[in-house]
């Protein structure tokens, strides 16, 4: 069974994102001390937007676009505010306070919080494998 194991594209993206998050967290120590946290976040967001622009344009070229509806706009705003801006502000502040080595220990709690929040707010079923996986 192990010999037949194969990673798919999504698995590779998750592994790549974990590596990039680790590098990002370690590199936070080199943020200039006088640089305001929101200014730093704005620069990071601009760099990220520029990196994603070719993919966005590629999707537009293939005719894929978001249907503008109130639920879609609400989803974009909530992801932008909570999962992006506030999460980065809190993470950067936490790393600044305790250091990357201590903050890195809490990265493993993100999936646990994801499961608990999905269970509480989205009505997802909590299964035994969620509980076992969080231990």
mmCIF file of C-alpha atoms in Angstrom:
data_model
loop_
_atom_site.group_PDB
_atom_site.id
_atom_site.type_symbol
_atom_site.label_atom_id
_atom_site.label_comp_id
_atom_site.label_asym_id
_atom_site.label_seq_id
_atom_site.Cartn_x
_atom_site.Cartn_y
_atom_site.Cartn_z
ATOM 1 C CA UNK A 1 0.000 0.000 0.000
ATOM 2 C CA UNK A 2 2.850 2.396 0.819
ATOM 3 C CA UNK A 3 4.523 1.626 -2.517
ATOM 4 C CA UNK A 4 1.355 2.707 -4.375
ATOM 5 C CA UNK A 5 1.084 6.008 -2.495
ATOM 6 C CA UNK A 6 1.120 9.049 -4.776
ATOM 7 C CA UNK A 7 0.918 12.761 -4.013
ATOM 8 C CA UNK A 8 -1.525 14.774 -6.077
ATOM 9 C CA UNK A 9 -1.236 18.436 -7.053
ATOM 10 C CA UNK A 10 -3.186 19.630 -4.027
ATOM 11 C CA UNK A 11 -0.933 17.725 -1.646
ATOM 12 C CA UNK A 12 2.117 19.293 -3.221
ATOM 13 C CA UNK A 13 0.577 22.765 -2.909
ATOM 14 C CA UNK A 14 -0.089 22.192 0.802
ATOM 15 C CA UNK A 15 3.492 21.032 1.371
ATOM 16 C CA UNK A 16 4.806 24.029 -0.578
ATOM 17 C CA UNK A 17 2.601 26.422 1.394
ATOM 18 C CA UNK A 18 3.840 24.957 4.703
ATOM 19 C CA UNK A 19 7.421 25.479 3.607
ATOM 20 C CA UNK A 20 6.704 29.033 2.466
ATOM 21 C CA UNK A 21 4.909 29.842 5.749
ATOM 22 C CA UNK A 22 7.927 28.571 7.691
ATOM 23 C CA UNK A 23 10.287 30.746 5.660
ATOM 24 C CA UNK A 24 7.951 33.739 6.100
ATOM 25 C CA UNK A 25 7.823 33.245 9.881
ATOM 26 C CA UNK A 26 11.591 32.903 10.179
ATOM 27 C CA UNK A 27 12.168 35.971 7.976
ATOM 28 C CA UNK A 28 9.939 38.129 10.193
ATOM 29 C CA UNK A 29 12.954 38.671 12.444
ATOM 30 C CA UNK A 30 14.493 40.839 9.710
ATOM 31 C CA UNK A 31 11.568 43.259 9.538
ATOM 32 C CA UNK A 32 13.035 46.715 10.156
ATOM 33 C CA UNK A 33 12.239 47.744 13.755
ATOM 34 C CA UNK A 34 10.852 51.156 12.780
ATOM 35 C CA UNK A 35 8.534 49.763 10.105
ATOM 36 C CA UNK A 36 4.921 49.857 11.267
ATOM 37 C CA UNK A 37 3.148 46.490 11.258
ATOM 38 C CA UNK A 38 0.357 47.692 8.927
ATOM 39 C CA UNK A 39 2.852 49.172 6.484
ATOM 40 C CA UNK A 40 4.703 45.871 6.439
ATOM 41 C CA UNK A 41 1.436 43.986 5.883
ATOM 42 C CA UNK A 42 0.485 46.338 3.043
ATOM 43 C CA UNK A 43 3.813 45.730 1.269
ATOM 44 C CA UNK A 44 3.451 41.951 1.707
ATOM 45 C CA UNK A 45 -0.098 42.121 0.318
ATOM 46 C CA UNK A 46 1.036 44.143 -2.702
ATOM 47 C CA UNK A 47 3.809 41.633 -3.440
ATOM 48 C CA UNK A 48 1.338 38.764 -3.085
ATOM 49 C CA UNK A 49 -1.158 40.484 -5.387
ATOM 50 C CA UNK A 50 1.519 40.991 -8.029
ATOM 51 C CA UNK A 51 2.491 37.318 -7.784
ATOM 52 C CA UNK A 52 -1.134 36.233 -8.211
ATOM 53 C CA UNK A 53 -1.951 38.646 -11.045
ATOM 54 C CA UNK A 54 -0.786 36.327 -13.877
ATOM 55 C CA UNK A 55 -2.972 33.501 -12.528
ATOM 56 C CA UNK A 56 -5.963 35.844 -12.268
ATOM 57 C CA UNK A 57 -5.426 37.053 -15.819
ATOM 58 C CA UNK A 58 -5.056 33.449 -16.983
ATOM 59 C CA UNK A 59 -8.410 32.527 -15.466
ATOM 60 C CA UNK A 60 -10.027 35.540 -17.101
ATOM 61 C CA UNK A 61 -8.517 34.522 -20.442
ATOM 62 C CA UNK A 62 -10.118 31.071 -20.078
ATOM 63 C CA UNK A 63 -13.495 32.669 -19.376
ATOM 64 C CA UNK A 64 -13.591 31.890 -15.670
ATOM 65 C CA UNK A 65 -14.892 34.665 -13.501
ATOM 66 C CA UNK A 66 -16.752 35.117 -10.257
ATOM 67 C CA UNK A 67 -20.469 35.747 -10.383
ATOM 68 C CA UNK A 68 -21.071 38.948 -8.445
ATOM 69 C CA UNK A 69 -23.718 38.162 -5.842
ATOM 70 C CA UNK A 70 -24.201 39.339 -2.282
ATOM 71 C CA UNK A 71 -23.106 35.973 -0.767
ATOM 72 C CA UNK A 72 -19.972 35.924 -2.949
ATOM 73 C CA UNK A 73 -19.066 39.498 -1.978
ATOM 74 C CA UNK A 74 -19.718 38.673 1.706
ATOM 75 C CA UNK A 75 -17.457 35.620 1.416
ATOM 76 C CA UNK A 76 -14.679 37.690 -0.174
ATOM 77 C CA UNK A 77 -14.937 40.384 2.482
ATOM 78 C CA UNK A 78 -14.897 37.862 5.330
ATOM 79 C CA UNK A 79 -11.899 36.003 3.892
ATOM 80 C CA UNK A 80 -10.074 39.273 3.227
ATOM 81 C CA UNK A 81 -10.756 40.638 6.693
ATOM 82 C CA UNK A 82 -10.526 37.618 8.976
ATOM 83 C CA UNK A 83 -8.359 35.056 7.165
ATOM 84 C CA UNK A 84 -5.999 37.597 5.684
ATOM 85 C CA UNK A 85 -5.661 41.000 7.321
ATOM 86 C CA UNK A 86 -6.472 40.180 10.942
ATOM 87 C CA UNK A 87 -4.768 36.777 10.854
ATOM 88 C CA UNK A 88 -1.538 38.294 9.525
ATOM 89 C CA UNK A 89 -1.657 41.176 12.011
ATOM 90 C CA UNK A 90 -2.120 38.799 14.945
ATOM 91 C CA UNK A 91 0.469 36.310 13.660
ATOM 92 C CA UNK A 92 3.088 38.992 13.002
ATOM 93 C CA UNK A 93 2.472 40.555 16.402
ATOM 94 C CA UNK A 94 2.698 37.152 18.094
ATOM 95 C CA UNK A 95 5.973 36.317 16.357
ATOM 96 C CA UNK A 96 7.298 39.725 17.356
ATOM 97 C CA UNK A 97 6.381 39.052 21.000
ATOM 98 C CA UNK A 98 7.543 35.439 21.447
ATOM 99 C CA UNK A 99 9.849 34.774 18.488
ATOM 100 C CA UNK A 100 9.553 32.452 15.511
ATOM 101 C CA UNK A 101 10.688 29.350 17.394
ATOM 102 C CA UNK A 102 7.840 29.577 19.945
ATOM 103 C CA UNK A 103 5.230 30.838 17.463
ATOM 104 C CA UNK A 104 6.048 27.936 15.159
ATOM 105 C CA UNK A 105 4.740 25.529 17.785
ATOM 106 C CA UNK A 106 1.261 27.014 17.396
ATOM 107 C CA UNK A 107 1.076 26.492 13.629
ATOM 108 C CA UNK A 108 -0.022 22.923 14.320
ATOM 109 C CA UNK A 109 -3.118 24.221 16.110
ATOM 110 C CA UNK A 110 -4.481 25.925 12.968
ATOM 111 C CA UNK A 111 -6.147 22.753 11.610
ATOM 112 C CA UNK A 112 -7.621 22.043 15.047
ATOM 113 C CA UNK A 113 -9.168 25.501 15.194
ATOM 114 C CA UNK A 114 -10.346 25.073 11.602
ATOM 115 C CA UNK A 115 -12.208 21.873 12.487
ATOM 116 C CA UNK A 116 -13.721 23.348 15.650
ATOM 117 C CA UNK A 117 -14.832 26.545 13.891
ATOM 118 C CA UNK A 118 -16.314 24.578 10.961
ATOM 119 C CA UNK A 119 -18.205 22.436 13.448
ATOM 120 C CA UNK A 120 -19.482 25.439 15.418
ATOM 121 C CA UNK A 121 -20.301 27.873 12.615
ATOM 122 C CA UNK A 122 -20.803 25.804 9.473
ATOM 123 C CA UNK A 123 -22.610 22.820 10.937
ATOM 124 C CA UNK A 124 -19.916 20.361 9.827
ATOM 125 C CA UNK A 125 -20.027 16.925 11.418
ATOM 126 C CA UNK A 126 -17.317 16.273 13.967
ATOM 127 C CA UNK A 127 -15.981 12.755 13.369
ATOM 128 C CA UNK A 128 -13.688 10.528 15.373
ATOM 129 C CA UNK A 129 -10.836 11.032 12.903
ATOM 130 C CA UNK A 130 -10.992 14.788 13.578
ATOM 131 C CA UNK A 131 -10.535 14.179 17.290
ATOM 132 C CA UNK A 132 -7.782 11.597 16.756
ATOM 133 C CA UNK A 133 -6.006 13.817 14.202
ATOM 134 C CA UNK A 134 -5.976 16.760 16.587
ATOM 135 C CA UNK A 135 -4.105 14.848 19.282
#
